[in-house]
Amino acid sequence: MGQNLKSEGQLRPVDLARVHGLSTQAVRNYEAAGILPAAERTPHGYRTYTPLHAQALHAFLALAPGHGHQTATSIMQAVNRDAIEDALQLIDESHAQLLDDRRTLQAVEAAVRDLEPAPPERGDTFVGPLSKRLGIRPATLRKWERAGLVQPRRDSQTGYRVYSAADVRDALLTHQLRRGGYLLEQIAPVIAQVRSAGGITPLESMLRDWHARLSARSRAILSGAAALDTYLDCRPAPPEDGLSSCATASSTTEPTQPPNSSG
């Protein structure tokens, strides 16, 4: 029966799954999540997919590396319910976030460029105002303190944490690096280097890696946009013979690495 289905432009779950190295259950899960259009059923209850479904799967797997699994899912769900403007807005938001991340990287580079030791002046910044400035919870600042990333002193009268100019600098740099995806244990040597102001050589490899990851995301977003554009072109009503313009493209699609999240 499988050969007959394919000869009529219809595909089984396994046909879609094999191209991308997925399980058939993952394909069913993607359909249930609205990532793929709803499949038709044979009289015996078997799912039958079409080249349109194959292109939808290809589009989703191409979108996921650049946008993340959750946003890629939302984009496909919007497209499949004909809310194209919603899908385009999600894509625009990913571009905006990527630009913001690039600006964050530039801010980190500026923060570590030509650093000089902070003067040993008295600080008057407390945990509440500093956490508000950074847009984080006070508990996060305390966690950074336990990791040695900030070292506020204690007021001798009240016992409150008091953050000096150097502490604020360290907190700002930590916040920027966390947004760049670095773990606390990766940030600790950066902060130590900044404190000693002995040069930025140990930071150069981290900054190069960050640039590379942002460039990879940009390329992934471009690839996802191309695949989604093809899917959008495929979506109008297919010709009378039941074969859409997706048929040729989907049959020759190279396998795409699935996202980390399971279907």
PDB file of N, CA and C in Angstrom, residues 73-107:
ATOM      1  N   THR A  73       7.940  26.436  16.535  1.00  0.00           N
ATOM      2  CA  THR A  73       6.619  25.812  16.651  1.00  0.00           C
ATOM      3  C   THR A  73       5.522  26.854  16.500  1.00  0.00           C
ATOM      4  N   SER A  74       5.667  27.984  17.174  1.00  0.00           N
ATOM      5  CA  SER A  74       4.646  29.037  17.100  1.00  0.00           C
ATOM      6  C   SER A  74       4.527  29.594  15.688  1.00  0.00           C
ATOM      7  N   ILE A  75       5.649  29.714  14.985  1.00  0.00           N
ATOM      8  CA  ILE A  75       5.614  30.207  13.605  1.00  0.00           C
ATOM      9  C   ILE A  75       4.806  29.260  12.726  1.00  0.00           C
ATOM     10  N   MET A  76       5.099  27.964  12.824  1.00  0.00           N
ATOM     11  CA  MET A  76       4.395  26.995  11.988  1.00  0.00           C
ATOM     12  C   MET A  76       2.921  26.902  12.354  1.00  0.00           C
ATOM     13  N   GLN A  77       2.616  26.964  13.639  1.00  0.00           N
ATOM     14  CA  GLN A  77       1.215  26.949  14.057  1.00  0.00           C
ATOM     15  C   GLN A  77       0.465  28.127  13.465  1.00  0.00           C
ATOM     16  N   ALA A  78       1.090  29.301  13.475  1.00  0.00           N
ATOM     17  CA  ALA A  78       0.446  30.493  12.925  1.00  0.00           C
ATOM     18  C   ALA A  78       0.220  30.341  11.423  1.00  0.00           C
ATOM     19  N   VAL A  79       1.216  29.855  10.722  1.00  0.00           N
ATOM     20  CA  VAL A  79       1.070  29.669   9.278  1.00  0.00           C
ATOM     21  C   VAL A  79      -0.051  28.692   8.973  1.00  0.00           C
ATOM     22  N   ASN A  80      -0.105  27.601   9.705  1.00  0.00           N
ATOM     23  CA  ASN A  80      -1.094  26.556   9.415  1.00  0.00           C
ATOM     24  C   ASN A  80      -2.518  26.951   9.786  1.00  0.00           C
ATOM     25  N   ARG A  81      -2.665  28.009  10.605  1.00  0.00           N
ATOM     26  CA  ARG A  81      -4.017  28.522  10.833  1.00  0.00           C
ATOM     27  C   ARG A  81      -4.273  29.790  10.016  1.00  0.00           C
ATOM     28  N   ASP A  82      -3.396  30.020   9.018  1.00  0.00           N
ATOM     29  CA  ASP A  82      -3.500  31.150   8.088  1.00  0.00           C
ATOM     30  C   ASP A  82      -3.311  32.501   8.763  1.00  0.00           C
ATOM     31  N   ALA A  83      -2.633  32.536   9.905  1.00  0.00           N
ATOM     32  CA  ALA A  83      -2.309  33.796  10.580  1.00  0.00           C
ATOM     33  C   ALA A  83      -0.891  34.194  10.166  1.00  0.00           C
ATOM     34  N   ILE A  84      -0.736  34.537   8.905  1.00  0.00           N
ATOM     35  CA  ILE A  84       0.586  34.793   8.354  1.00  0.00           C
ATOM     36  C   ILE A  84       1.249  35.992   9.020  1.00  0.00           C
ATOM     37  N   GLU A  85       0.454  37.022   9.308  1.00  0.00           N
ATOM     38  CA  GLU A  85       1.030  38.201   9.955  1.00  0.00           C
ATOM     39  C   GLU A  85       1.617  37.859  11.320  1.00  0.00           C
ATOM     40  N   ASP A  86       0.942  36.973  12.046  1.00  0.00           N
ATOM     41  CA  ASP A  86       1.466  36.544  13.351  1.00  0.00           C
ATOM     42  C   ASP A  86       2.804  35.831  13.181  1.00  0.00           C
ATOM     43  N   ALA A  87       2.887  34.981  12.160  1.00  0.00           N
ATOM     44  CA  ALA A  87       4.138  34.252  11.919  1.00  0.00           C
ATOM     45  C   ALA A  87       5.267  35.219  11.568  1.00  0.00           C
ATOM     46  N   LEU A  88       4.968  36.203  10.724  1.00  0.00           N
ATOM     47  CA  LEU A  88       5.996  37.164  10.324  1.00  0.00           C
ATOM     48  C   LEU A  88       6.443  38.021  11.505  1.00  0.00           C
ATOM     49  N   GLN A  89       5.515  38.330  12.396  1.00  0.00           N
ATOM     50  CA  GLN A  89       5.890  39.107  13.580  1.00  0.00           C
ATOM     51  C   GLN A  89       6.849  38.314  14.457  1.00  0.00           C
ATOM     52  N   LEU A  90       6.602  37.031  14.609  1.00  0.00           N
ATOM     53  CA  LEU A  90       7.509  36.190  15.396  1.00  0.00           C
ATOM     54  C   LEU A  90       8.907  36.174  14.789  1.00  0.00           C
ATOM     55  N   ILE A  91       8.966  36.116  13.474  1.00  0.00           N
ATOM     56  CA  ILE A  91      10.258  36.142  12.789  1.00  0.00           C
ATOM     57  C   ILE A  91      10.948  37.480  13.020  1.00  0.00           C
ATOM     58  N   ASP A  92      10.175  38.562  12.919  1.00  0.00           N
ATOM     59  CA  ASP A  92      10.738  39.890  13.169  1.00  0.00           C
ATOM     60  C   ASP A  92      11.292  39.999  14.589  1.00  0.00           C
ATOM     61  N   GLU A  93      10.578  39.408  15.543  1.00  0.00           N
ATOM     62  CA  GLU A  93      11.025  39.467  16.938  1.00  0.00           C
ATOM     63  C   GLU A  93      12.342  38.719  17.133  1.00  0.00           C
ATOM     64  N   SER A  94      12.518  37.610  16.411  1.00  0.00           N
ATOM     65  CA  SER A  94      13.785  36.889  16.496  1.00  0.00           C
ATOM     66  C   SER A  94      14.926  37.729  15.930  1.00  0.00           C
ATOM     67  N   HIS A  95      14.651  38.418  14.824  1.00  0.00           N
ATOM     68  CA  HIS A  95      15.667  39.305  14.257  1.00  0.00           C
ATOM     69  C   HIS A  95      16.015  40.413  15.245  1.00  0.00           C
ATOM     70  N   ALA A  96      14.995  40.966  15.895  1.00  0.00           N
ATOM     71  CA  ALA A  96      15.227  42.034  16.865  1.00  0.00           C
ATOM     72  C   ALA A  96      16.053  41.531  18.047  1.00  0.00           C
ATOM     73  N   GLN A  97      15.771  40.307  18.512  1.00  0.00           N
ATOM     74  CA  GLN A  97      16.528  39.734  19.616  1.00  0.00           C
ATOM     75  C   GLN A  97      17.977  39.488  19.216  1.00  0.00           C
ATOM     76  N   LEU A  98      18.167  39.031  17.985  1.00  0.00           N
ATOM     77  CA  LEU A  98      19.525  38.800  17.503  1.00  0.00           C
ATOM     78  C   LEU A  98      20.298  40.113  17.440  1.00  0.00           C
ATOM     79  N   LEU A  99      19.648  41.166  16.966  1.00  0.00           N
ATOM     80  CA  LEU A  99      20.300  42.470  16.931  1.00  0.00           C
ATOM     81  C   LEU A  99      20.633  42.945  18.335  1.00  0.00           C
ATOM     82  N   ASP A 100      19.709  42.724  19.269  1.00  0.00           N
ATOM     83  CA  ASP A 100      19.961  43.112  20.653  1.00  0.00           C
ATOM     84  C   ASP A 100      21.143  42.334  21.222  1.00  0.00           C
ATOM     85  N   ASP A 101      21.231  41.053  20.870  1.00  0.00           N
ATOM     86  CA  ASP A 101      22.351  40.246  21.348  1.00  0.00           C
ATOM     87  C   ASP A 101      23.674  40.739  20.759  1.00  0.00           C
ATOM     88  N   ARG A 102      23.644  41.182  19.512  1.00  0.00           N
ATOM     89  CA  ARG A 102      24.857  41.744  18.912  1.00  0.00           C
ATOM     90  C   ARG A 102      25.273  43.014  19.651  1.00  0.00           C
ATOM     91  N   ARG A 103      24.303  43.816  20.002  1.00  0.00           N
ATOM     92  CA  ARG A 103      24.611  45.037  20.744  1.00  0.00           C
ATOM     93  C   ARG A 103      25.136  44.711  22.143  1.00  0.00           C
ATOM     94  N   THR A 104      24.593  43.638  22.722  1.00  0.00           N
ATOM     95  CA  THR A 104      25.104  43.203  24.025  1.00  0.00           C
ATOM     96  C   THR A 104      26.569  42.797  23.911  1.00  0.00           C
ATOM     97  N   LEU A 105      26.893  42.056  22.861  1.00  0.00           N
ATOM     98  CA  LEU A 105      28.279  41.655  22.643  1.00  0.00           C
ATOM     99  C   LEU A 105      29.169  42.883  22.485  1.00  0.00           C
ATOM    100  N   GLN A 106      28.698  43.847  21.721  1.00  0.00           N
ATOM    101  CA  GLN A 106      29.474  45.073  21.552  1.00  0.00           C
ATOM    102  C   GLN A 106      29.667  45.783  22.890  1.00  0.00           C
ATOM    103  N   ALA A 107      28.636  45.736  23.733  1.00  0.00           N
ATOM    104  CA  ALA A 107      28.747  46.359  25.050  1.00  0.00           C
ATOM    105  C   ALA A 107      29.774  45.634  25.911  1.00  0.00           C
TER     106      ALA A 107
END
